[in-house]
Structures are given as C-alpha cells and as structure tokens.
Short mmCIF file of C-alpha atoms in Angstrom, two decimals:
data_model
loop_
_atom_site.label_atom_id
_atom_site.label_comp_id
_atom_site.label_asym_id
_atom_site.label_seq_id
_atom_site.Cartn_x
_atom_site.Cartn_y
_atom_site.Cartn_z
CA MET V 1 -26.55 10.85 -19.02
CA ALA V 2 -24.14 7.89 -19.30
CA ASP V 3 -23.21 6.36 -22.57
CA LYS V 4 -25.15 3.02 -22.97
CA GLY V 5 -21.98 1.30 -24.45
CA THR V 6 -19.91 2.46 -21.40
CA VAL V 7 -22.55 1.17 -18.94
CA ASN V 8 -22.97 -2.19 -20.69
CA GLU V 9 -19.26 -2.68 -21.02
CA ALA V 10 -18.70 -1.95 -17.38
CA ALA V 11 -21.48 -4.39 -16.31
CA ASP V 12 -20.42 -7.21 -18.58
CA GLU V 13 -16.87 -7.08 -17.28
CA ALA V 14 -16.12 -9.95 -14.93
CA VAL V 15 -14.75 -8.94 -11.57
CA GLU V 16 -11.32 -9.96 -11.50
CA PRO V 17 -10.62 -12.50 -8.70
CA GLU V 18 -7.35 -10.56 -7.96
CA MET V 19 -9.10 -7.26 -7.35
CA SER V 20 -8.03 -5.97 -3.94
CA TYR V 21 -10.77 -5.24 -1.31
CA GLU V 22 -10.08 -1.38 -1.84
CA GLU V 23 -10.40 -1.75 -5.62
CA SER V 24 -13.61 -3.53 -5.15
CA ARG V 25 -15.14 -1.22 -2.73
CA GLU V 26 -14.31 1.76 -4.93
CA ALA V 27 -15.87 0.21 -7.85
CA LEU V 28 -18.90 -0.71 -5.89
CA ASN V 29 -18.93 2.98 -4.71
CA ASP V 30 -18.78 4.15 -8.34
CA VAL V 31 -21.49 1.75 -9.42
CA VAL V 32 -23.83 3.29 -6.49
CA ARG V 33 -22.98 6.82 -7.45
CA ARG V 34 -23.97 6.02 -11.17
CA LEU V 35 -27.25 4.37 -10.06
CA GLU V 36 -28.11 7.27 -7.75
CA SER V 37 -27.57 9.92 -10.36
CA GLY V 38 -30.26 8.42 -12.34
CA GLY V 39 -30.93 8.97 -16.13
CA LEU V 40 -30.04 5.45 -17.04
CA SER V 41 -32.42 2.97 -18.75
CA LEU V 42 -33.92 0.18 -16.94
CA LYS V 43 -31.66 -2.33 -18.75
CA ASP V 44 -28.49 -0.25 -17.89
CA SER V 45 -29.57 0.10 -14.36
CA LEU V 46 -30.22 -3.67 -13.91
CA ALA V 47 -26.68 -4.34 -15.42
CA LEU V 48 -25.10 -1.91 -13.08
CA TRP V 49 -27.04 -3.39 -10.09
CA GLU V 50 -25.81 -6.85 -11.15
CA ARG V 51 -22.19 -5.62 -11.27
CA GLY V 52 -22.69 -4.01 -7.85
CA GLU V 53 -23.80 -7.25 -6.40
CA GLU V 54 -20.90 -9.04 -7.70
CA LEU V 55 -18.56 -6.36 -6.23
CA ALA V 56 -20.33 -6.58 -3.00
CA ARG V 57 -19.67 -10.45 -2.97
CA VAL V 58 -16.01 -9.91 -3.59
CA CYS V 59 -15.85 -7.34 -0.85
CA GLU V 60 -17.61 -9.59 1.60
CA GLN V 61 -15.10 -12.51 0.43
CA TRP V 62 -12.22 -10.10 1.46
CA LEU V 63 -13.89 -9.32 4.82
CA GLU V 64 -14.64 -13.03 5.65
CA GLY V 65 -11.13 -13.90 5.00
CA ALA V 66 -9.87 -11.04 7.17
CA ARG V 67 -12.24 -12.18 9.84
CA ALA V 68 -10.97 -15.91 9.63
CA LYS V 69 -7.31 -14.87 9.89
CA LEU V 70 -8.10 -12.54 12.87
CA ALA V 71 -10.12 -15.30 14.62
CA ALA V 72 -7.18 -17.69 13.94
CA ALA V 73 -4.73 -15.30 15.32
CA MET V 74 -6.60 -14.66 18.32
CA ASP V 75 -7.14 -18.48 18.84
CA GLU V 76 -3.29 -18.93 18.49
CA ARG V 77 -2.52 -16.13 20.81
CA GLU V 78 -5.09 -17.54 23.63
CA GLU V 79 -3.55 -20.92 23.34
CA GLY V 80 0.05 -19.61 24.10
CA VAL V 81 -1.05 -17.21 27.09
CA PRO V 82 -1.06 -18.76 30.52
CA ALA V 83 -4.43 -18.50 32.32
CA ASP V 84 -3.21 -15.87 34.84
CA ARG V 85 -2.23 -13.62 31.96
CA GLU V 86 -5.38 -13.48 29.61
CA THR V 87 -5.16 -9.85 28.81
CA PRO V 88 -2.22 -7.77 27.71
CA PHE V 89 -2.95 -5.06 30.44
#
C-alpha cells in the first residue's frame, strides 16, 4: 500500500511544462500502474487520476505539436515537388 503523503505529494506536483513527451508518458504509465494496483483511498485515487489527466494533456500537446510540424513539412515538400514527381518512388 502506498504512503498517503507520497501519493498526495505526487498528485499535487504541477506537471512541468518542460517535461518531454517521454517523461510525461512514463509518469502517466506510473500513475496507471499505481491506480491499477489498488489499495489506495478514494481521495488518493482521485488525486492520482487528476495527475494522470494532466499528464495525458501534456502528452497530447506534444503529439499535436509533432503532427503540426509533420503536416507543415509535408505541405512544404509538396509545394516544392513538380506535379509529375509527386512520389519519391
């Protein structure tokens, strides 16, 4: 069973805006593991759930940023490719 202070401290920490996608994803996986293991009070479970939601938002922001960069790169590439050479193959 987890120490209540540890759970509350982890849930109260603000997710750092500078957290990388990988750090955020790993922290989210840890939250999920802790919730699935059970043995937490309802209050601690809710605190962890809220932290998980925040971490999921951070991950989604990273993914949306990556999608936008990829779309911009694809648009730029398509603008520079002659119509008869639309594919690299």
